[in-house]
Coordinates of C-alpha atoms in Angstrom, one line a residue:
Chain A
X1 CA 92.7 95.5 121.1
X2 CA 93.9 98.8 121.8
X3 CA 95.3 99.7 125.4
X4 CA 96.7 102.7 126.7
X5 CA 97.1 104.0 130.6
X6 CA 98.4 106.9 132.1
X7 CA 102.4 106.2 133.6
X8 CA 103.4 106.5 137.0
X9 CA 104.5 109.8 138.6
X10 CA 108.4 110.3 137.9
X11 CA 110.8 110.4 140.9
X12 CA 111.8 113.5 141.8
X13 CA 114.4 115.0 139.4
X14 CA 116.7 115.9 142.3
X15 CA 117.4 112.3 143.0
X16 CA 118.8 112.3 139.1
X17 CA 116.1 109.9 138.2
X18 CA 114.9 110.4 134.7
X19 CA 111.3 111.1 134.0
X20 CA 109.5 108.2 132.5
X21 CA 108.2 108.1 129.2
X22 CA 104.6 108.9 129.2
X23 CA 100.9 107.9 127.2
X24 CA 102.3 104.6 126.5
X25 CA 99.8 103.0 123.8
X26 CA 99.8 99.1 123.0
X27 CA 97.6 97.5 120.6
X28 CA 98.0 94.9 117.9
X29 CA 99.4 95.7 114.5
X30 CA 97.0 95.6 112.2
X31 CA 96.7 94.4 108.7
X32 CA 99.5 91.6 109.5
X33 CA 99.3 87.9 109.6
X34 CA 99.6 87.9 113.4
X35 CA 102.5 87.5 116.0
X36 CA 103.2 91.3 116.5
X37 CA 102.1 93.8 119.2
X38 CA 103.2 97.7 118.6
X39 CA 104.2 99.7 121.4
X40 CA 103.9 103.9 121.1
X41 CA 104.8 106.4 123.7
X42 CA 105.3 109.8 124.1
X43 CA 109.4 110.6 124.8
X44 CA 110.5 111.0 128.8
X45 CA 110.7 115.1 129.3
X46 CA 114.6 114.1 129.7
X47 CA 114.9 112.6 126.2
X48 CA 115.9 115.9 124.7
X49 CA 118.6 116.9 122.4
X50 CA 121.8 117.7 124.2
X51 CA 121.3 115.6 127.1
X52 CA 124.0 113.3 126.8
X53 CA 123.3 111.2 129.9
X54 CA 119.9 110.3 128.5
X55 CA 120.6 106.1 127.0
X56 CA 117.0 105.4 125.8
X57 CA 114.4 102.9 126.8
X58 CA 114.0 99.2 127.7
X59 CA 110.8 97.4 126.9
X60 CA 109.7 94.9 129.4
X61 CA 107.3 92.2 128.8
X62 CA 105.0 89.7 131.6
X63 CA 101.7 87.8 131.1
X64 CA 100.9 89.1 134.6
X65 CA 100.6 92.6 135.6
X66 CA 102.3 92.2 139.1
X67 CA 105.5 90.1 138.1
X68 CA 107.6 88.3 135.8
X69 CA 108.7 91.2 133.5
X70 CA 111.3 91.0 131.1
X71 CA 113.6 92.9 129.0
X72 CA 112.7 92.1 125.4
X73 CA 113.9 95.0 123.4
X74 CA 115.6 98.4 123.8
X75 CA 114.9 101.7 121.6
X76 CA 117.7 104.5 121.6
X77 CA 116.9 107.9 123.2
X78 CA 114.3 109.9 120.6
X79 CA 112.2 106.5 119.6
X80 CA 108.9 106.4 120.4
X81 CA 107.7 103.3 118.7
X82 CA 108.7 99.8 118.6
X83 CA 107.3 96.5 117.6
X84 CA 107.4 93.3 119.4
X85 CA 107.8 90.5 116.9
X86 CA 107.6 87.8 119.5
X87 CA 104.1 87.2 120.9
X88 CA 101.8 84.1 120.8
X89 CA 98.1 85.1 119.1
X90 CA 95.5 85.2 121.8
X91 CA 98.2 85.6 124.3
X92 CA 97.4 88.4 126.9
X93 CA 100.2 90.8 127.2
X94 CA 101.6 93.5 129.6
X95 CA 104.5 95.9 128.7
X96 CA 106.6 98.7 130.7
X97 CA 108.8 101.0 128.9
X98 CA 111.7 102.7 131.1
X99 CA 114.0 105.4 130.9
X100 CA 117.4 105.0 131.2
X101 CA 119.8 107.9 132.4
X102 CA 123.4 107.2 133.2
X103 CA 122.8 104.5 135.8
X104 CA 119.2 105.7 136.8
X105 CA 116.2 104.0 135.5
X106 CA 112.4 105.1 135.8
X107 CA 109.5 103.3 134.4
X108 CA 105.8 103.5 134.2
X109 CA 103.2 101.8 135.4
X110 CA 102.5 98.4 133.3
X111 CA 99.7 98.9 130.5
X112 CA 97.6 95.9 129.2
X113 CA 96.4 93.4 128.7
X114 CA 97.0 93.1 124.9
X115 CA 97.0 90.4 122.4
X116 CA 97.8 89.9 118.7
X117 CA 95.9 88.3 116.3
X118 CA 95.9 87.5 112.6
X119 CA 93.6 89.6 109.9
X120 CA 92.2 88.1 107.1
X121 CA 92.6 91.0 104.9
X122 CA 95.1 94.0 104.7
X123 CA 92.8 96.5 104.9
X124 CA 96.1 99.2 103.8
X125 CA 96.1 97.5 100.3
X126 CA 92.7 98.2 99.5
X127 CA 93.7 100.5 96.9
X128 CA 95.7 97.8 95.3
X129 CA 92.8 95.7 95.2
X130 CA 90.6 98.0 93.7
X131 CA 92.6 98.6 91.1
X132 CA 93.6 95.0 90.2
X133 CA 89.9 94.4 89.8
X134 CA 89.6 97.2 87.5
X135 CA 92.6 96.2 85.6
X136 CA 91.3 92.4 85.8
X137 CA 87.7 93.6 84.7
X138 CA 89.3 95.3 81.9
X139 CA 91.5 92.2 80.9
X140 CA 88.5 89.8 80.7
X141 CA 86.3 91.9 79.0
X142 CA 88.8 92.5 76.3
X143 CA 89.6 88.5 76.4
X144 CA 85.6 88.2 75.7
X145 CA 86.1 90.7 73.0
X146 CA 88.8 88.8 71.3
X147 CA 86.6 85.2 71.6
X148 CA 83.9 86.8 70.0
X149 CA 85.4 87.9 66.8
X150 CA 86.2 91.6 67.3
X151 CA 88.9 93.2 65.6
X152 CA 91.4 94.0 68.5
X153 CA 94.4 96.5 67.2
X154 CA 98.1 96.0 68.0
X155 CA 100.4 98.6 66.4
X156 CA 103.5 96.8 64.8
X157 CA 106.3 95.8 66.9
X158 CA 109.8 96.2 64.8
X159 CA 111.7 93.2 66.8
X160 CA 108.9 91.1 66.1
X161 CA 108.4 91.6 62.3
X162 CA 111.9 90.9 62.0
X163 CA 111.1 87.4 63.3
X164 CA 110.2 86.0 60.1
X165 CA 112.6 87.6 58.3
X166 CA 116.1 86.1 60.1
X167 CA 114.3 82.4 60.4
X168 CA 114.2 83.2 56.8
X169 CA 117.8 84.2 56.4
X170 CA 118.8 81.3 58.4
X171 CA 116.8 78.7 56.4
X172 CA 118.9 80.5 53.2
X173 CA 122.0 80.1 54.6
X174 CA 121.5 76.2 55.9
X175 CA 122.4 77.3 59.2
X176 CA 121.1 77.0 62.8
X177 CA 118.9 79.3 65.0
X178 CA 119.9 79.7 68.5
X179 CA 117.1 80.4 71.0
X180 CA 118.5 81.7 74.3
X181 CA 115.5 81.8 76.9
X182 CA 117.7 83.7 79.7
X183 CA 119.1 82.7 82.8
X184 CA 116.1 82.6 85.1
X185 CA 114.1 79.7 86.6
X186 CA 110.4 79.6 85.2
X187 CA 109.4 81.5 88.5
X188 CA 110.4 84.2 86.3
X189 CA 107.4 86.0 84.5
X190 CA 110.3 87.0 81.9
X191 CA 111.5 83.6 81.3
X192 CA 107.6 82.6 80.6
X193 CA 107.0 85.1 77.9
X194 CA 110.7 84.1 76.4
X195 CA 109.4 80.3 76.0
X196 CA 106.1 81.4 74.8
X197 CA 107.8 83.4 71.8
X198 CA 109.9 80.3 71.6
X199 CA 106.7 78.3 70.5
X200 CA 106.0 80.5 67.2
X201 CA 109.8 80.6 66.7
X202 CA 109.8 76.8 66.5
X203 CA 106.7 76.2 64.1
X204 CA 108.6 78.6 61.5
X205 CA 112.1 76.4 61.9
X206 CA 109.7 73.4 61.5
X207 CA 107.9 74.8 58.7
X208 CA 111.2 75.7 57.2
X209 CA 113.2 72.6 58.4
X210 CA 115.5 75.2 59.7
X211 CA 117.8 73.6 62.8
X212 CA 116.9 74.9 66.2
X213 CA 119.1 74.8 69.1
X214 CA 118.1 76.0 72.3
X215 CA 120.6 75.7 75.0
X216 CA 118.9 76.3 78.6
X217 CA 120.5 76.9 82.5
X218 CA 117.5 75.5 84.3
X219 CA 115.9 72.1 84.4
X220 CA 112.6 73.3 84.4
X221 CA 113.1 75.3 81.6
X222 CA 114.1 72.4 79.9
X223 CA 111.1 70.7 80.5
X224 CA 108.9 73.2 79.5
X225 CA 111.0 74.3 76.4
X226 CA 110.7 70.8 75.1
X227 CA 106.9 70.5 75.8
X228 CA 106.5 74.0 73.6
X229 CA 109.2 73.1 70.7
X230 CA 107.6 69.2 70.7
X231 CA 103.7 71.1 70.4
X232 CA 105.0 73.3 67.7
X233 CA 106.5 70.8 65.5
X234 CA 103.2 69.2 66.2
X235 CA 101.0 72.1 65.1
X236 CA 103.1 72.9 62.3
X237 CA 102.8 69.1 60.8
X238 CA 106.4 68.1 61.7
X239 CA 106.4 65.9 64.9
X240 CA 109.1 63.4 62.9
X241 CA 111.5 66.8 62.8
X242 CA 111.5 67.3 66.4
X243 CA 113.7 65.7 68.8
X244 CA 114.7 66.3 72.7
X245 CA 118.3 67.0 71.8
X246 CA 117.1 70.7 70.1
X247 CA 116.4 71.9 74.1
X248 CA 119.5 70.2 76.2
X249 CA 120.7 71.6 79.4
X250 CA 124.5 73.3 79.9
X251 CA 124.9 74.9 83.8
X252 CA 122.7 76.6 85.9
X253 CA 125.8 78.5 86.5
X254 CA 125.5 81.7 85.1
X255 CA 128.7 82.3 83.4
X256 CA 129.4 78.8 82.6
X257 CA 126.2 78.7 80.6
X258 CA 127.6 82.1 79.0
X259 CA 131.1 80.5 78.5
X260 CA 129.4 77.3 76.7
X261 CA 127.2 79.1 74.9
X262 CA 130.1 81.5 73.1
X263 CA 131.9 78.2 72.6
X264 CA 129.3 76.9 70.8
X265 CA 128.4 80.3 68.5
X266 CA 132.3 80.8 67.7
X267 CA 132.1 76.9 66.4
X268 CA 128.9 76.6 64.8
X269 CA 128.1 80.3 63.8
X270 CA 124.7 80.2 63.8
X271 CA 122.8 82.8 61.4
X272 CA 120.2 84.0 64.1
X273 CA 120.2 84.0 67.9
X274 CA 117.3 85.0 69.8
X275 CA 117.8 85.7 73.3
X276 CA 114.5 86.2 75.2
X277 CA 113.7 86.2 78.8
X278 CA 115.9 87.2 82.1
X279 CA 119.1 88.0 81.7
X280 CA 121.8 89.2 84.2
X281 CA 125.7 90.3 83.5
X282 CA 125.9 87.7 80.7
X283 CA 124.2 89.6 78.4
X284 CA 126.6 91.5 76.9
X285 CA 129.0 88.5 76.5
X286 CA 126.4 86.6 74.9
X287 CA 125.1 89.4 72.1
X288 CA 128.8 90.2 71.5
X289 CA 129.6 86.7 70.9
X290 CA 126.9 86.6 68.5
X291 CA 127.6 89.9 67.0
X292 CA 131.3 88.7 66.0
X293 CA 130.0 85.9 64.0
X294 CA 127.8 88.0 61.8
X295 CA 124.6 86.2 63.4
X296 CA 121.2 88.2 63.2
X297 CA 120.3 89.1 66.9
X298 CA 117.0 89.5 68.6
X299 CA 116.7 90.3 72.2
X300 CA 113.8 90.9 74.3
X301 CA 114.4 91.2 78.1
X302 CA 112.7 93.5 80.8
X303 CA 116.1 93.7 82.9
X304 CA 116.6 97.7 82.9
X305 CA 120.4 97.3 83.3
X306 CA 120.7 94.5 80.6
X307 CA 119.0 96.1 77.7
X308 CA 121.7 99.1 77.0
X309 CA 123.8 96.0 76.0
X310 CA 121.3 94.1 73.8
X311 CA 120.4 97.9 72.2
X312 CA 124.2 98.0 71.5
X313 CA 124.9 94.4 70.6
X314 CA 121.7 93.1 68.4
X315 CA 119.5 94.2 65.6
X316 CA 116.5 94.7 67.1
X317 CA 115.4 94.2 70.8
X318 CA 112.3 94.2 72.7
X319 CA 112.3 96.4 75.5
X320 CA 110.8 95.8 78.8
X321 CA 106.7 95.4 78.1
X322 CA 107.6 94.8 74.6
X323 CA 108.8 91.4 75.2
X324 CA 105.1 90.5 77.3
X325 CA 103.4 92.3 74.0
X326 CA 105.6 89.9 71.9
X327 CA 103.4 86.5 72.8
X328 CA 100.1 88.2 72.3
X329 CA 101.1 90.0 68.5
X330 CA 102.8 86.7 67.2
X331 CA 100.0 84.3 68.3
X332 CA 96.9 86.6 68.1
X333 CA 95.6 84.3 70.3
X334 CA 92.4 85.7 71.9
X335 CA 93.3 85.2 75.7
X336 CA 97.0 86.8 74.8
X337 CA 95.5 89.3 72.7
X338 CA 92.9 90.4 75.3
X339 CA 95.5 90.5 78.3
X340 CA 97.7 93.3 76.7
X341 CA 94.8 95.6 75.3
X342 CA 93.8 95.1 79.0
X343 CA 97.1 96.3 79.9
X344 CA 96.7 99.0 77.9
X345 CA 94.0 100.5 79.2
X346 CA 95.5 100.2 82.6
X347 CA 98.4 102.2 81.2
X348 CA 95.9 105.0 79.7
X349 CA 94.2 105.2 83.2
X350 CA 97.8 105.5 84.9
X351 CA 98.5 108.4 82.1
X352 CA 95.2 109.7 83.0
X353 CA 96.3 109.8 86.7
X354 CA 99.8 111.3 86.4
X355 CA 98.4 114.2 84.4
X356 CA 95.6 114.6 86.7
X357 CA 97.8 114.3 90.0
X358 CA 100.5 116.2 88.6
X359 CA 97.9 119.1 88.4
X360 CA 96.0 118.8 91.5
X361 CA 100.1 118.6 93.4
X362 CA 101.2 121.9 91.6
X363 CA 98.1 123.6 92.9
X364 CA 98.0 121.8 96.2
X365 CA 94.5 121.4 96.1
X366 CA 95.0 118.2 98.5
X367 CA 97.9 115.0 98.7
X368 CA 96.7 113.2 96.1
X369 CA 99.8 110.8 96.3
X370 CA 98.3 109.1 99.3
X371 CA 95.6 107.5 97.5
X372 CA 98.0 105.2 96.3
X373 CA 100.1 104.6 99.4
X374 CA 100.3 100.8 99.9
X375 CA 101.1 99.2 103.6
Chain B
X1 CA 159.4 90.3 95.2
X2 CA 156.7 87.5 96.3
X3 CA 155.6 85.0 94.1
X4 CA 152.4 83.2 94.9
X5 CA 153.1 80.2 92.8
X6 CA 151.2 78.0 94.9
X7 CA 149.1 75.1 93.4
X8 CA 145.1 76.8 93.7
X9 CA 146.8 80.0 92.8
X10 CA 148.8 78.9 89.4
X11 CA 145.5 76.8 88.8
X12 CA 143.2 80.1 88.6
X13 CA 145.9 82.0 87.0
X14 CA 145.9 79.6 83.8
X15 CA 141.9 79.1 83.9
X16 CA 141.7 83.0 84.2
X17 CA 144.0 83.5 81.2
X18 CA 142.7 80.9 79.1
X19 CA 138.7 82.3 79.5
X20 CA 140.3 85.7 78.5
X21 CA 142.0 84.1 75.8
X22 CA 138.9 84.0 73.8
X23 CA 139.3 87.7 73.4
X24 CA 141.9 86.7 70.8
X25 CA 140.2 83.4 69.2
X26 CA 138.7 80.3 70.2
X27 CA 141.5 77.9 70.7
X28 CA 142.2 74.8 72.8
X29 CA 143.2 76.2 76.4
X30 CA 139.6 78.0 76.1
X31 CA 138.0 74.7 75.3
X32 CA 139.4 73.0 78.3
X33 CA 138.2 75.9 80.4
X34 CA 135.2 76.0 79.3
X35 CA 134.6 72.3 79.5
X36 CA 135.8 72.5 82.9
X37 CA 133.8 75.4 84.0
X38 CA 130.5 73.8 82.7
X39 CA 131.3 70.8 84.1
X40 CA 132.3 71.6 87.6
X41 CA 129.5 74.4 87.6
X42 CA 126.7 71.8 86.6
X43 CA 128.2 69.0 89.2
X44 CA 128.5 72.0 91.9
X45 CA 124.8 73.3 91.3
X46 CA 123.5 69.7 91.5
X47 CA 124.9 69.1 94.7
X48 CA 124.4 72.7 96.0
X49 CA 120.3 72.3 95.0
X50 CA 120.3 68.7 96.7
X51 CA 122.0 70.3 100.2
X52 CA 120.0 73.7 99.8
X53 CA 116.6 72.5 98.5
X54 CA 116.0 69.1 98.3
X55 CA 117.5 68.1 102.0
X56 CA 116.5 70.5 104.3
X57 CA 113.1 71.8 102.5
X58 CA 111.7 68.3 101.9
X59 CA 113.4 65.8 103.4
X60 CA 114.2 67.2 106.9
X61 CA 110.9 69.0 107.0
X62 CA 109.0 65.7 106.2
X63 CA 111.1 63.5 108.3
X64 CA 112.6 61.3 105.8
X65 CA 116.2 62.1 106.8
X66 CA 115.5 60.7 109.9
X67 CA 114.2 57.7 108.5
X68 CA 117.2 57.4 106.2
X69 CA 119.8 57.6 108.5
X70 CA 118.3 57.4 112.1
X71 CA 120.7 59.6 114.2
X72 CA 120.2 61.3 117.6
X73 CA 121.0 64.8 116.2
X74 CA 118.7 64.5 113.5
X75 CA 115.6 66.1 114.1
X76 CA 111.9 65.2 113.5
X77 CA 109.9 65.7 110.8
X78 CA 106.2 65.9 110.1
X79 CA 105.8 62.2 109.5
X80 CA 107.2 61.1 113.1
X81 CA 105.0 64.0 114.9
X82 CA 101.7 62.3 112.8
X83 CA 102.7 58.6 113.4
X84 CA 104.8 58.8 117.3
X85 CA 102.4 61.6 118.7
X86 CA 99.4 61.7 116.3
X87 CA 99.5 65.3 115.8
X88 CA 99.0 67.4 112.5
X89 CA 102.3 69.2 111.8
X90 CA 101.9 71.9 109.2
X91 CA 104.8 70.7 107.6
X92 CA 103.4 67.7 106.2
X93 CA 102.0 69.8 103.2
X94 CA 105.6 69.6 101.6
X95 CA 104.5 66.6 100.8
X96 CA 102.9 68.1 98.1
X97 CA 106.0 69.6 96.6
X98 CA 107.4 65.6 96.5
X99 CA 104.5 64.7 94.8
X100 CA 104.4 67.6 92.2
X101 CA 108.8 66.8 92.0
X102 CA 108.0 63.0 91.5
X103 CA 105.1 64.1 88.8
X104 CA 107.8 65.8 86.8
X105 CA 110.0 62.8 87.0
X106 CA 107.4 61.0 84.9
X107 CA 108.9 62.6 81.6
X108 CA 111.4 59.6 82.5
X109 CA 108.5 57.0 81.1
X110 CA 107.4 57.7 77.7
X111 CA 103.9 56.7 78.7
X112 CA 103.6 58.8 81.9
X113 CA 105.3 62.0 80.0
X114 CA 101.6 64.1 80.1
X115 CA 101.8 63.7 83.9
X116 CA 104.6 66.3 84.0
X117 CA 102.3 68.9 82.2
X118 CA 100.6 69.1 85.9
X119 CA 103.3 70.3 88.2
X120 CA 104.8 72.7 85.3
X121 CA 101.3 74.3 85.0
X122 CA 101.0 74.7 88.8
X123 CA 104.8 76.3 88.6
X124 CA 103.6 78.8 86.1
X125 CA 100.4 79.3 87.3
X126 CA 101.2 80.0 90.8
X127 CA 104.0 82.3 89.7
X128 CA 102.3 84.5 87.7
X129 CA 99.6 84.6 90.0
X130 CA 101.8 85.6 93.0
X131 CA 103.7 88.1 90.8
X132 CA 100.8 89.8 89.5
X133 CA 100.3 91.6 92.6
X134 CA 103.7 91.9 93.9
X135 CA 104.5 93.4 90.6
X136 CA 101.5 95.3 90.4
X137 CA 102.4 97.0 93.8
X138 CA 106.3 97.6 93.4
X139 CA 106.1 98.6 89.8
X140 CA 102.6 100.4 89.2
X141 CA 101.4 101.5 92.6
X142 CA 104.6 102.4 93.8
X143 CA 106.3 104.5 90.6
X144 CA 102.5 106.1 90.4
X145 CA 103.0 107.8 93.5
X146 CA 106.5 108.8 93.0
X147 CA 105.6 110.4 89.6
X148 CA 102.7 112.1 90.9
X149 CA 104.8 115.5 91.9
X150 CA 104.1 119.2 91.8
X151 CA 105.3 121.0 88.5
X152 CA 107.5 123.6 90.6
X153 CA 110.8 122.3 88.9
X154 CA 112.7 121.5 85.9
X155 CA 113.3 118.6 87.2
X156 CA 110.3 117.3 88.2
X157 CA 108.9 118.2 85.2
X158 CA 111.4 116.1 83.1
X159 CA 110.4 113.1 85.3
X160 CA 106.4 113.5 84.9
X161 CA 107.2 114.2 81.0
X162 CA 109.6 111.5 80.7
X163 CA 107.3 109.2 82.7
X164 CA 104.3 110.0 80.2
X165 CA 106.1 110.2 77.1
X166 CA 107.8 106.5 78.1
X167 CA 104.1 105.0 78.9
X168 CA 103.1 106.4 75.5
X169 CA 105.8 104.5 73.7
X170 CA 104.6 101.2 75.4
X171 CA 100.7 101.8 74.6
X172 CA 100.2 99.2 71.6
X173 CA 96.6 100.1 70.8
X174 CA 96.8 103.0 68.7
X175 CA 99.5 103.4 65.5
X176 CA 102.5 105.7 66.6
X177 CA 101.3 108.6 64.6
X178 CA 100.7 112.7 65.1
X179 CA 101.1 113.9 68.7
X180 CA 101.4 109.8 69.9
X181 CA 103.9 109.4 67.6
X182 CA 105.5 112.7 68.6
X183 CA 105.0 111.8 72.4
X184 CA 106.4 108.1 71.6
X185 CA 109.5 109.7 70.2
X186 CA 110.6 111.5 72.9
X187 CA 109.8 108.7 75.2
X188 CA 112.5 106.5 72.9
X189 CA 114.7 109.6 73.4
X190 CA 114.2 109.3 77.2
X191 CA 114.9 105.6 77.0
X192 CA 118.1 106.0 75.2
X193 CA 119.3 108.6 77.2
X194 CA 118.8 106.3 80.6
X195 CA 120.3 103.4 78.8
X196 CA 123.3 105.1 77.5
X197 CA 124.3 105.7 81.4
X198 CA 123.1 102.4 82.3
X199 CA 125.5 101.7 79.9
X200 CA 128.5 103.8 80.9
X201 CA 128.0 102.8 84.7
X202 CA 127.8 98.8 83.8
X203 CA 130.9 99.2 81.4
X204 CA 132.9 100.7 84.8
X205 CA 131.5 98.0 87.3
X206 CA 132.6 95.4 84.2
X207 CA 136.4 97.1 84.4
X208 CA 136.4 97.1 88.1
X209 CA 135.9 93.3 87.6
X210 CA 138.7 93.0 84.8
X211 CA 141.1 95.1 87.1
X212 CA 140.1 92.6 89.8
X213 CA 141.7 89.8 87.6
X214 CA 144.6 91.4 86.2
X215 CA 145.3 92.3 90.0
X216 CA 145.2 88.6 90.9
X217 CA 147.6 87.8 87.8
X218 CA 150.3 90.2 88.3
X219 CA 150.2 90.9 92.4
X220 CA 148.7 87.6 94.1
X221 CA 150.3 85.1 91.4
X222 CA 153.5 86.7 89.5
X223 CA 153.8 89.1 92.4
X224 CA 154.8 91.8 90.0
X225 CA 153.0 94.5 91.4
X226 CA 152.8 95.7 95.0

């Protein structure tokens, strides 16, 4: 509901009272989950720069137009909008906005009734919806093609090519492989990508009979990683070589986890260390320790602040998107492959939009960026 | 000169020195500190997760806290509302979270271990689904909007060229050869310059952390620095 009303006639300025705000409009906040009404008004004529006596506005609310108005909020001088987030959906409200200047007050007539409600759809995000629909269709189409047996090309990713080599080296040296799936939980997509790649690494260690050690910092990651490693050993025909202690919990604490892994690395000197997942400040502590014992290190993360450390201290680093592409590249599984190709289609679209959009913006044809505003 | 030789300060200083001693080599003091750190933090997180998640998010909301400890200051939960007032309280939906948690514990029983795969699938599935939209909005739409800018200054040209070349680097469907390879190479350079700047910035922030610990030892504990 959108309600507006003309305000009361201001008091005579000779009395020292301010003029009230005008053209108060009250309406339900659009595209929200309810419980909010937005008020908009034109400022008082006394609300001008340099008028230090003008304090601001008080907003009053009542369920009756005649009585029961209570102050629910204030707005500073120069403000023209306020959102009342304390409304009950379906209940009718009346609002008054009054000007405060010194000790004087001037208020407009009550405006209303207006009630808040929730909307099923946020129409301010329709652009996202359309874009996601196109992207999802592309992904599904490519998955369909991959399942049909079409050859879908994926370029070589240097860090991934090195996975086999790193596992082989550990096997030759008769030393363990450490796999660190980051410090975040299973609600982080990077951790999900990390444990997916773990499946491939575990399959190789099962085939080569190389010791695998996966220290984790979250209980859910431990459970998931155990499932994945177990399945990889089963698929490799070596279920007998698997035991639960391969994947073990250390601590949830970020630096406690880093301290424990550092100790393990310097004592056991693994031949290869994988860091795949979400990392924070512990990234350099881990990678530098691994580097000091001469281990081959392959890292992958989408944390921009930690990538420089991995690049500096590791032999290969999967940068951002490469981490997510890794699982598709390694497994060649139709679902993952199709998903990666679909995302590439999305990137191609974004590239085109940036180039065309920048040209449009340069010549000032129209505001192209408004198409991508998400509310 | 004032010394801060209290028990807690001395313990904190010894543990700090013990952890820093790893820079020299692995040693018994570091091993002790490491074991303490891991053990204490694992115990702390267990208690913390119980009081911050399990108790307020599950037991309190369902009303199990009131059943276990029937004190006057414990608020009623969804179960009390349902059985005493006969009213449906939306907090009762948390019972599904509890069931998923119990299903996860089925791993303790070898014959029922498979049950734990369902809550895992639920977590991974909902996570992917939820982040699909939020990541798209923050990492694609918002970035896209910020990159579509008029090419009327060196700064703007660098932003657009850097983003386009960076995107090409992350395009996996074509071999990086020819023009595409050149653009990807430029993208790599942009990435490396960004990482270099980020590296320097982060190293400086780590130095301030080190200075904080050194200051603690020499100022708070030993009182040598004012």
